[in-house]
XYZ file of C-alpha atoms in Angstrom:
667
model
C 18.475 -37.576 -24.053
C 19.611 -38.855 -20.657
C 17.073 -40.650 -18.502
C 15.384 -38.867 -15.626
C 17.404 -40.979 -13.217
C 20.646 -39.957 -14.884
C 19.670 -36.283 -14.684
C 18.850 -36.693 -10.998
C 22.147 -38.466 -10.431
C 23.930 -35.298 -11.511
C 22.504 -33.659 -8.378
C 23.617 -36.591 -6.267
C 27.214 -36.623 -7.418
C 27.649 -32.848 -7.415
C 26.266 -32.728 -3.886
C 28.408 -35.506 -2.481
C 31.522 -34.217 -4.296
C 31.092 -30.660 -3.011
C 30.510 -31.875 0.553
C 33.514 -34.160 0.277
C 35.755 -31.380 -1.036
C 34.634 -29.031 1.743
C 34.885 -31.875 4.269
C 31.689 -30.427 5.668
C 27.998 -30.498 4.869
C 24.907 -32.632 4.424
C 24.881 -34.976 1.420
C 21.929 -37.120 2.520
C 18.997 -34.812 1.745
C 20.153 -33.753 -1.753
C 20.794 -37.371 -2.688
C 17.409 -38.429 -1.333
C 15.356 -35.633 -2.902
C 17.132 -35.510 -6.270
C 14.379 -37.365 -8.145
C 11.657 -35.055 -6.788
C 13.715 -32.009 -7.690
C 14.329 -33.279 -11.208
C 10.627 -33.699 -11.957
C 9.642 -30.395 -10.384
C 12.335 -28.298 -12.018
C 12.239 -29.881 -15.453
C 8.488 -30.355 -15.847
C 6.758 -27.723 -13.724
C 8.873 -24.892 -12.298
C 8.242 -21.592 -14.095
C 11.446 -19.604 -13.918
C 14.033 -17.855 -16.038
C 17.681 -18.480 -15.085
C 18.659 -15.349 -17.019
C 16.334 -13.182 -14.944
C 16.037 -14.554 -11.404
C 13.891 -11.545 -10.419
C 11.116 -11.997 -12.987
C 7.983 -10.938 -11.115
C 5.748 -13.877 -12.095
C 8.266 -16.660 -11.553
C 7.429 -19.613 -9.348
C 9.135 -19.504 -5.974
C 11.196 -22.443 -4.759
C 12.162 -22.743 -1.093
C 14.479 -25.334 0.423
C 13.195 -25.279 3.995
C 15.584 -28.054 5.044
C 18.401 -25.670 4.259
C 21.182 -27.954 5.472
C 20.671 -29.759 2.159
C 21.931 -26.651 0.376
C 23.888 -28.513 -2.282
C 20.537 -29.591 -3.699
C 19.575 -26.041 -4.640
C 23.110 -25.118 -5.706
C 23.189 -28.119 -8.031
C 19.783 -27.202 -9.442
C 20.760 -23.594 -10.047
C 24.041 -24.553 -11.709
C 22.571 -27.255 -13.921
C 19.554 -25.243 -15.062
C 21.626 -22.259 -16.162
C 21.796 -19.687 -13.378
C 24.892 -17.598 -12.753
C 26.485 -20.205 -10.524
C 29.577 -21.813 -11.964
C 31.271 -25.115 -11.296
C 34.025 -23.167 -9.587
C 31.350 -21.791 -7.258
C 30.292 -25.346 -6.404
C 33.921 -26.219 -5.682
C 33.953 -23.345 -3.159
C 31.071 -24.816 -1.166
C 31.142 -23.615 2.460
C 34.245 -21.470 1.931
C 34.708 -17.857 2.972
C 32.754 -15.369 0.827
C 31.702 -18.037 -1.657
C 28.385 -17.953 -3.469
C 27.659 -21.398 -2.057
C 27.533 -20.908 1.723
C 26.710 -23.728 4.104
C 23.015 -22.848 4.136
C 21.266 -21.013 1.301
C 21.517 -17.268 1.808
C 19.387 -14.730 -0.006
C 21.619 -12.193 -1.718
C 24.614 -14.500 -2.052
C 23.308 -16.740 -4.800
C 21.114 -15.831 -7.764
C 17.930 -17.907 -7.559
C 17.921 -18.378 -3.781
C 14.636 -16.816 -2.677
C 15.126 -16.895 1.084
C 17.736 -17.786 3.673
C 17.023 -21.119 5.295
C 18.701 -23.172 7.949
C 16.743 -22.630 11.165
C 14.293 -25.444 10.506
C 10.629 -24.701 10.014
C 11.127 -21.134 8.918
C 11.506 -21.963 5.239
C 8.006 -23.414 5.040
C 6.743 -20.375 6.982
C 8.501 -18.119 4.444
C 6.837 -20.152 1.701
C 3.459 -19.488 3.292
C 4.301 -15.779 3.198
C 5.234 -15.960 -0.479
C 1.971 -17.731 -1.276
C 0.079 -15.111 0.744
C 1.776 -12.367 -1.263
C 0.898 -14.066 -4.549
C -2.744 -14.499 -3.556
C -3.164 -10.893 -2.428
C -1.385 -9.458 -5.476
C -3.544 -11.608 -7.765
C -6.701 -10.330 -6.057
C -5.517 -6.715 -6.209
C -4.208 -6.661 -9.784
C -5.712 -9.416 -11.946
C -8.765 -8.475 -13.979
C -11.132 -10.388 -16.243
C -9.180 -11.509 -19.277
C -5.902 -10.283 -17.784
C -3.986 -12.535 -15.395
C -0.584 -11.008 -14.640
C -0.073 -12.642 -11.230
C -0.216 -16.430 -11.484
C 2.595 -18.421 -9.931
C 3.162 -21.219 -7.462
C 5.292 -21.513 -4.371
C 7.045 -24.867 -3.958
C 8.674 -25.858 -0.684
C 10.884 -28.819 0.199
C 10.912 -29.700 3.884
C 11.990 -32.532 6.126
C 11.263 -34.136 9.471
C 13.014 -31.351 11.357
C 10.776 -28.703 9.794
C 7.750 -30.759 10.712
C 8.824 -30.906 14.344
C 9.522 -27.181 14.730
C 6.592 -25.272 16.170
C 6.798 -22.420 13.683
C 5.807 -24.786 10.879
C 2.620 -25.640 12.760
C 1.790 -21.954 13.233
C 2.318 -21.076 9.589
C 0.755 -24.166 8.023
C -2.359 -23.830 10.144
C -2.875 -20.290 8.848
C -2.087 -21.378 5.277
C -5.020 -23.782 5.401
C -7.356 -21.110 6.777
C -6.345 -18.680 4.023
C -6.846 -21.294 1.310
C -3.426 -20.898 -0.291
C -4.079 -23.118 -3.275
C -0.829 -22.232 -5.009
C 1.347 -23.449 -2.155
C 2.715 -26.957 -2.729
C 4.997 -28.512 -0.126
C 7.010 -31.717 -0.471
C 7.647 -33.518 2.793
C 10.801 -35.606 2.572
C 9.595 -38.448 4.759
C 12.872 -40.344 5.088
C 12.559 -41.117 8.799
C 16.061 -39.862 9.643
C 17.371 -36.884 11.564
C 20.829 -36.162 12.967
C 20.237 -38.325 16.031
C 19.028 -41.299 14.021
C 15.664 -42.859 13.222
C 12.932 -40.405 14.188
C 10.353 -42.896 15.440
C 11.873 -42.522 18.887
C 10.775 -38.867 19.069
C 8.467 -38.106 16.154
C 5.390 -40.263 15.685
C 2.833 -37.656 14.588
C 0.172 -38.687 12.127
C 1.329 -35.948 9.779
C -1.267 -36.528 7.040
C -4.123 -36.216 9.508
C -2.557 -33.137 11.064
C -2.368 -31.348 7.736
C -5.824 -32.455 6.727
C -7.029 -30.926 9.998
C -5.314 -27.680 8.985
C -7.374 -27.669 5.787
C -4.657 -28.897 3.440
C -4.960 -31.225 0.497
C -2.729 -34.176 1.387
C -1.263 -36.645 -1.090
C 0.062 -39.610 0.848
C 2.916 -42.036 0.426
C 4.346 -40.963 -2.924
C 7.426 -42.929 -3.989
C 10.030 -40.162 -4.009
C 12.212 -42.133 -6.417
C 9.496 -42.798 -9.003
C 9.319 -39.960 -11.512
C 5.895 -40.918 -12.837
C 4.417 -41.000 -9.321
C 6.011 -37.655 -8.461
C 4.682 -36.066 -11.651
C 1.163 -37.372 -11.008
C 1.264 -35.996 -7.465
C 2.316 -32.520 -8.640
C -0.414 -32.507 -11.282
C -2.982 -33.416 -8.621
C -1.627 -30.675 -6.365
C -1.884 -28.050 -9.088
C -5.455 -29.143 -9.843
C -6.481 -28.311 -6.247
C -6.825 -24.524 -6.271
C -8.664 -23.940 -2.982
C -6.264 -25.633 -0.572
C -2.500 -25.808 -0.114
C -1.112 -29.249 -0.851
C 1.276 -31.430 1.099
C 2.890 -34.174 -0.972
C 4.343 -36.784 1.351
C 7.254 -38.391 -0.440
C 8.859 -41.550 0.872
C 12.558 -41.333 0.112
C 15.827 -42.953 1.061
C 18.258 -40.482 2.568
C 21.629 -40.670 0.829
C 20.121 -42.639 -2.086
C 22.891 -44.382 -4.026
C 25.294 -44.801 -1.133
C 25.539 -48.568 -0.644
C 26.817 -48.422 2.946
C 25.342 -45.213 4.315
C 21.957 -44.653 2.693
C 18.901 -44.887 4.934
C 20.949 -43.969 8.009
C 22.012 -40.855 9.879
C 25.594 -41.571 8.830
C 24.974 -39.642 5.610
C 22.919 -36.851 7.154
C 25.450 -34.311 8.293
C 28.917 -35.413 7.281
C 30.843 -36.303 4.117
C 30.507 -39.831 2.810
C 34.262 -40.402 2.647
C 36.361 -40.993 -0.451
C 35.809 -44.756 -0.536
C 32.041 -44.409 -0.266
C 32.013 -41.625 -2.867
C 33.741 -44.003 -5.297
C 31.169 -46.702 -4.503
C 28.305 -44.259 -5.132
C 29.686 -43.538 -8.598
C 29.792 -47.236 -9.337
C 26.309 -47.823 -7.927
C 24.779 -44.958 -9.930
C 26.711 -45.697 -13.099
C 28.240 -42.247 -13.053
C 31.461 -42.515 -15.019
C 32.765 -38.977 -14.698
C 35.350 -37.372 -12.474
C 34.364 -35.062 -9.608
C 32.803 -31.814 -10.806
C 32.481 -33.024 -14.375
C 29.027 -33.016 -15.979
C 28.684 -34.266 -19.567
C 27.159 -32.054 -22.251
C 24.024 -34.178 -22.702
C 23.220 -33.892 -18.994
C 23.664 -30.121 -19.124
C 21.384 -30.060 -22.165
C 18.764 -32.082 -20.304
C 18.764 -29.567 -17.467
C 19.181 -26.285 -19.359
C 16.166 -24.069 -18.627
C 17.390 -20.843 -20.203
C 15.484 -21.104 -23.492
C 12.257 -22.308 -21.862
C 12.549 -19.677 -19.158
C 13.119 -16.843 -21.601
C 10.092 -17.966 -23.613
C 7.936 -18.085 -20.489
C 8.948 -14.578 -19.473
C 8.422 -13.275 -23.011
C 4.910 -14.740 -23.001
C 4.219 -13.003 -19.696
C 5.542 -9.707 -21.049
C 3.018 -9.950 -23.875
C 0.264 -10.507 -21.304
C 1.472 -7.520 -19.324
C 1.511 -5.326 -22.441
C -2.138 -6.208 -23.096
C -2.904 -5.565 -19.425
C -1.198 -2.178 -19.627
C -3.294 -1.216 -22.641
C -6.526 -2.229 -20.900
C -5.664 -1.033 -17.369
C -2.882 1.576 -17.579
C -3.204 2.851 -14.006
C -3.097 -0.643 -12.504
C -0.146 -1.533 -14.715
C 1.736 1.580 -13.596
C 1.044 0.702 -9.962
C 2.206 -2.895 -10.542
C 5.387 -1.613 -12.147
C 6.046 0.713 -9.204
C 5.222 -1.710 -6.407
C 6.125 -5.139 -7.691
C 8.716 -4.716 -10.430
C 10.634 -1.664 -9.178
C 9.744 -1.676 -5.471
C 9.637 2.119 -5.345
C 7.649 4.414 -3.089
C 5.278 6.987 -4.621
C 7.161 10.101 -5.676
C 5.207 12.305 -3.285
C 5.459 10.062 -0.222
C 8.362 11.831 1.490
C 6.738 15.251 1.237
C 3.388 14.001 2.526
C 5.059 12.135 5.372
C 6.980 15.258 6.407
C 3.713 17.201 6.418
C 2.179 14.606 8.721
C 5.188 14.767 11.061
C 4.822 18.554 11.263
C 1.109 18.155 11.933
C 1.802 15.621 14.716
C 4.215 18.046 16.361
C 1.797 20.945 16.045
C -1.137 19.041 17.560
C 0.804 18.342 20.725
C -1.442 15.458 21.817
C -0.916 13.684 25.130
C -1.515 10.124 23.960
C 0.064 6.703 24.284
C 2.731 6.171 21.668
C 0.794 3.085 20.518
C -2.050 5.479 19.668
C 0.428 7.767 17.943
C 1.555 4.743 15.945
C -2.041 4.045 14.929
C -2.403 7.652 13.806
C 0.708 7.213 11.661
C -0.671 4.035 10.131
C -3.969 5.776 9.409
C -2.068 8.578 7.651
C 0.233 6.335 5.623
C -2.021 3.455 4.536
C -4.004 5.630 2.061
C -0.697 6.797 0.582
C 0.785 3.298 0.301
C -1.403 0.471 -1.006
C 1.623 -1.807 -0.521
C 1.359 -1.529 3.277
C 0.202 -4.958 4.465
C -0.559 -4.989 8.163
C -1.347 -7.519 10.798
C -1.182 -8.447 14.447
C -0.746 -11.626 16.454
C -4.289 -11.448 17.853
C -3.753 -8.157 19.640
C -5.012 -5.609 17.151
C -7.178 -3.918 19.774
C -4.143 -3.507 22.022
C -1.430 -2.982 19.427
C -3.693 -0.493 17.603
C -2.683 -1.669 14.152
C -6.182 -1.562 12.644
C -7.342 1.653 10.973
C -10.465 2.665 9.035
C -8.887 1.711 5.706
C -7.800 -1.745 6.911
C -9.494 -4.658 5.164
C -8.968 -8.227 6.286
C -7.571 -10.849 3.910
C -9.661 -14.029 3.740
C -9.637 -17.213 1.718
C -12.635 -15.944 -0.248
C -11.475 -12.342 -0.706
C -7.742 -11.731 -0.660
C -7.859 -8.149 -1.948
C -7.395 -6.638 1.523
C -4.411 -5.098 3.281
C -4.577 -6.661 6.736
C -3.802 -10.175 7.996
C -5.294 -11.572 11.171
C -2.378 -13.781 12.202
C -3.938 -15.230 15.342
C -1.762 -16.028 18.359
C 1.264 -16.843 16.206
C 4.069 -14.369 16.950
C 6.825 -16.543 15.470
C 4.694 -17.643 12.544
C 3.643 -14.060 11.822
C 7.225 -12.828 11.725
C 8.440 -15.686 9.516
C 5.462 -15.235 7.183
C 6.307 -11.521 6.978
C 9.805 -12.529 5.851
C 8.248 -14.543 3.037
C 5.956 -11.679 2.038
C 8.867 -9.256 1.909
C 11.119 -11.687 0.064
C 8.357 -12.133 -2.515
C 8.027 -8.417 -3.166
C 5.159 -6.031 -3.765
C 4.471 -5.235 -0.110
C 5.823 -3.459 2.941
C 4.725 -5.757 5.739
C 4.065 -4.687 9.305
C 3.045 -7.000 12.124
C 2.506 -6.427 15.803
C 2.543 -8.010 19.235
C 3.499 -7.041 22.782
C 7.201 -6.297 23.127
C 7.619 -9.135 25.625
C 6.350 -11.654 23.112
C 8.911 -10.616 20.548
C 10.954 -13.267 22.294
C 8.733 -15.935 20.745
C 9.595 -14.506 17.335
C 13.201 -13.482 17.908
C 14.786 -15.836 15.398
C 12.495 -14.726 12.577
C 13.290 -11.094 13.374
C 16.969 -11.997 13.290
C 16.484 -13.715 9.917
C 14.786 -10.599 8.583
C 17.836 -8.549 9.551
C 20.226 -11.163 8.152
C 18.384 -11.184 4.816
C 18.184 -7.363 4.690
C 14.416 -7.614 4.301
C 12.211 -4.619 4.842
C 9.773 -5.484 7.604
C 8.192 -3.277 10.227
C 7.839 -5.053 13.560
C 5.456 -3.138 15.804
C 5.826 -3.797 19.537
C 3.606 -2.226 22.177
C 3.266 -2.453 25.961
C 6.946 -1.780 26.168
C 7.785 -1.556 29.865
C 6.800 -1.936 33.492
C 4.402 0.909 32.670
C 2.204 -1.812 31.254
C 1.213 -2.423 34.843
C -1.173 -5.007 36.180
C -0.326 -7.835 33.790
C 2.867 -8.220 35.763
C 6.403 -9.396 35.049
C 5.322 -12.074 32.552
C 4.242 -9.240 30.261
C 6.826 -6.600 31.184
C 9.926 -6.650 28.985
C 13.215 -5.829 30.680
C 15.869 -7.375 28.448
C 14.134 -7.229 25.066
C 15.140 -3.722 24.008
C 18.813 -4.523 24.501
C 18.417 -7.707 22.462
C 16.763 -5.818 19.619
C 19.376 -3.068 19.646
C 22.209 -5.577 19.526
C 20.783 -7.347 16.477
C 22.858 -6.279 13.458
C 20.995 -4.445 10.693
C 17.851 -3.966 12.786
C 16.840 -0.374 13.491
C 14.988 -0.162 16.798
C 12.926 2.951 17.512
C 11.367 3.856 20.867
C 9.524 7.139 20.309
C 8.741 9.635 23.057
C 5.562 11.102 21.561
C 3.483 11.455 18.403
C 6.114 13.369 16.435
C 8.839 10.817 17.130
C 6.365 8.021 16.340
C 5.600 9.550 12.938
C 9.310 9.911 12.178
C 9.941 6.284 13.140
C 7.221 5.099 10.777
C 8.561 7.217 7.926
C 12.086 5.912 8.532
C 10.909 2.293 8.581
C 8.904 2.757 5.375
C 11.814 4.366 3.543
C 14.420 1.857 4.704
C 14.896 -0.781 1.999
C 17.953 -2.557 3.382
C 16.625 -4.045 6.572
C 13.828 -4.246 9.132
C 12.770 -1.859 11.849
C 11.352 -2.536 15.302
C 8.982 0.211 16.450
C 8.434 0.105 20.195
C 5.453 1.881 21.755
C 3.932 2.517 25.156
C 0.624 1.451 26.620
C 0.337 4.552 28.823
C -0.238 8.149 27.732
C 2.901 10.243 27.213
C 3.411 13.975 27.458
C 3.942 15.879 24.238
C 7.425 17.347 23.937
C 7.988 20.883 22.643
C 10.458 21.132 19.739
C 11.758 23.620 17.232
C 11.535 22.743 13.525
C 15.274 21.981 13.615
C 14.761 19.550 16.489
C 11.904 17.864 14.618
C 14.245 17.389 11.652
C 16.920 15.939 13.922
C 14.626 13.178 15.203
C 15.464 11.280 12.009
C 19.114 11.176 13.128
C 18.192 8.800 15.944
C 19.381 11.059 18.767
C 19.292 14.803 19.242
C 19.489 17.581 21.815
C 15.983 18.094 23.131
C 16.697 20.465 26.032
C 20.002 22.257 25.888
C 22.252 23.782 28.481
C 23.824 27.216 28.488
C 27.215 26.485 26.970
C 28.811 23.194 27.808
C 26.632 21.146 30.165
C 27.674 19.845 33.561
C 25.763 16.657 32.866
C 23.891 15.026 30.009
C 20.673 13.083 30.536
C 19.802 10.525 27.849
C 16.287 9.108 27.626
C 14.004 7.228 25.258
C 10.299 6.711 24.811
C 8.094 7.047 27.850
C 10.975 8.276 30.005
C 11.741 11.357 27.914
C 8.928 13.378 29.494
C 9.973 12.688 33.075
C 13.607 13.297 32.188
C 12.703 16.719 30.803
C 10.903 17.438 34.094
C 13.974 16.326 36.042
C 16.157 18.617 33.937
C 13.889 21.536 34.757
C 14.175 20.715 38.462
C 17.947 20.531 38.181
C 18.117 23.864 36.353
C 15.993 25.392 39.111
C 18.730 24.266 41.475
C 21.374 25.946 39.371
C 22.573 22.859 37.514
C 23.492 23.265 33.841
C 22.195 20.114 32.143
C 21.314 18.838 28.667
C 18.603 16.317 27.720
C 19.175 14.057 24.725
C 16.273 12.107 23.282
C 17.588 8.971 21.596
C 14.700 7.160 19.918
C 17.022 4.970 17.811
C 20.533 4.126 18.978
C 21.537 2.391 15.731
C 20.473 5.323 13.591
C 22.327 7.701 15.914
C 25.431 5.521 15.741
C 25.451 5.843 11.935
C 25.685 9.645 12.041
C 29.001 11.321 11.336
C 31.401 11.940 14.178
C 30.876 15.679 14.158
C 27.143 15.317 14.730
C 27.544 12.720 17.458
C 30.115 14.933 19.193
C 27.691 17.870 19.018
C 25.051 15.816 20.836
C 27.262 13.879 23.243
C 30.525 15.841 23.576
C 33.317 13.650 24.825
C 34.361 16.390 27.249
C 31.196 15.819 29.285
C 31.720 12.608 31.215
C 28.852 13.085 33.662
C 26.026 11.236 31.950
C 22.820 9.592 33.147
C 20.585 7.375 31.007
C 16.933 6.861 31.892
C 14.948 3.936 30.480
C 12.572 1.312 31.877
C 14.775 -1.480 30.543
C 17.954 -3.282 31.544
C 20.665 -0.910 32.693
C 23.589 -2.729 31.088
C 22.940 -1.558 27.534
C 23.348 2.104 28.406
C 26.914 1.984 29.699
C 27.854 2.185 26.028
C 26.768 5.840 26.147
C 27.268 6.886 29.760
C 30.582 5.119 30.384
C 31.588 3.105 33.415
C 31.514 6.239 35.528
C 28.039 7.199 34.435
C 24.708 6.255 35.942
C 21.633 4.476 34.614
C 18.138 4.804 36.021
C 16.788 1.526 34.789
C 15.997 -2.076 35.624
C 18.200 -4.891 36.881
C 15.464 -7.362 37.725
C 11.936 -8.264 36.672
C 8.905 -6.092 37.241
C 5.873 -6.574 39.453
C 2.105 -6.678 39.108
C 0.526 -3.354 40.034
C -0.891 -0.265 38.342
C 1.674 1.282 36.011
C 2.139 4.586 37.888
C 2.761 2.705 41.138
C 5.417 0.565 39.467
C 7.168 3.530 37.907
C 7.418 5.154 41.318
C 8.458 1.914 43.045
C 11.312 1.308 40.596
C 12.594 4.858 40.754
C 11.302 6.438 37.562
C 10.527 9.710 39.322
C 11.747 13.254 39.023
C 13.226 13.102 42.502
C 15.218 9.935 41.829
C 16.578 11.197 38.512
C 17.548 14.497 40.145
C 19.287 12.786 43.059
C 21.084 10.410 40.685
C 22.472 13.337 38.691
C 23.452 15.221 41.835
C 25.234 12.200 43.303
C 27.131 11.768 40.048
C 28.224 15.399 40.002
C 29.313 15.258 43.631
C 31.446 12.123 43.161
């Protein structure tokens, strides 16, 4: 049997060889963390390479994602479906070994990492999911949820603010099954970090409520093993293991410097590394005994088989819970009757005809859907009373009782969103989290990552416009809607009333291939009359709300809080003899996915006179109105004043919309 060091060296040489072949990448971190990875994966990690989706597997996250060859080497060596040819294609087009680990590209990669700090935040989310599922499903004598989340992270992750947000909350929630390894090598791209990073990291994490194991020799297998055992013994707190390592370990001329951080070692240095490590094999050659020392297939299959026996006993003792676990966690399916019940609620919302803020309509939707969906896991970044995300059936998750369905995230918009990504990547939940629309900008990269990973998340954003009023331009989003709409694979909904709000929630809940942003008003909105056919068409993202007689002279397009006033303007125009159509477009991306015939029926190309109305930046809407069209919108920031005064000041009035349409038709 090869020594531990020899097994770890396989990671080192595969990593440096792949980076060298690609002439691009980061060899330093994989070479430095190889010994830690060897101990963790061979002695502790519970996983099955033949079933990467086993529900009770441990989760492994490489937060310092630039070191991606570390995880690719681990997956290949331990028996996952990742071949040596895949390693040779590192960083090449459409390979299964992209430059940073990407969920969905590579079996065994749990989350996409690269933007530093978000991986550890995702790990917090995974540990949150495990803790809540354990509290909801485990019963005396039957433990079917029992796994750890392990995270590797580096100096860069420690510096990023999102790691502070997430790790602080992890301590408060007592995530005892979260174990993080800090690669304390003192090097970042710019060089030795003491010039810009001198935090007392152990004290910081102890202040968060973490169990901290200091100054572990990251190249001493016995010390690493002892640290992991101590971490696993602490069940009430997350653990940070601070490992002192040498970046680029084994490179005689470049180790311990930034020269090996983000660029290939060079052919001469690669040859010297082989000599230094005693690795006698050609590039991309691993001897049989090393493969045997790493192979986790048999052990993994046995571990999963043992769990299946536990689950069978659980099913016999608690059949209803087992069926729910199978539906939620293993299959990720909605209840069979959800769609019908949701449609009934939409019809009820339309029939009630309430004049309420769309944020209140959103709360009503949550209140209707939470009893139907125990997998709905809500939260807000300290604004629950304003975002209206709490309902009667909401129960807070705490360190002592994690059986609830609501997370108090505190003022942590970025952390909340990144944690939601981890929860969704883990499985078993549909996560929703809320803040003001303006403060989505704090969280924008995590929202982007959710879309990139095709994760189902529901991002709830309220106080969506200048209608928010007195809080002023710091709180009034102008550019945010356009940013959300231009994010690939993100469906953004801005409902006009309770019926559209209910449809947006149903759509977000049913969408399994990506996130949704649901954008709601602070102020009350008029109810809009609709036929049953129009109610059904809401789900298409855009539909004819008020039609003309025959082909219209002009089409007015509006969303959200501006739909009501646009309908009023249309009535005023019709009273003047103008033949106009009003299109409500709550979701542009959903509308864009409809077939051409439907889109032509709503926005016929023959009608070039178009006016869009929205309390957001005008530029987005030229996509629909054309260069010759008009937009009643915003080109600058808002002001501080009561909402109605601002709407009038910035031209969101019947008179201004009417005059804009008339000017367009006269041109």
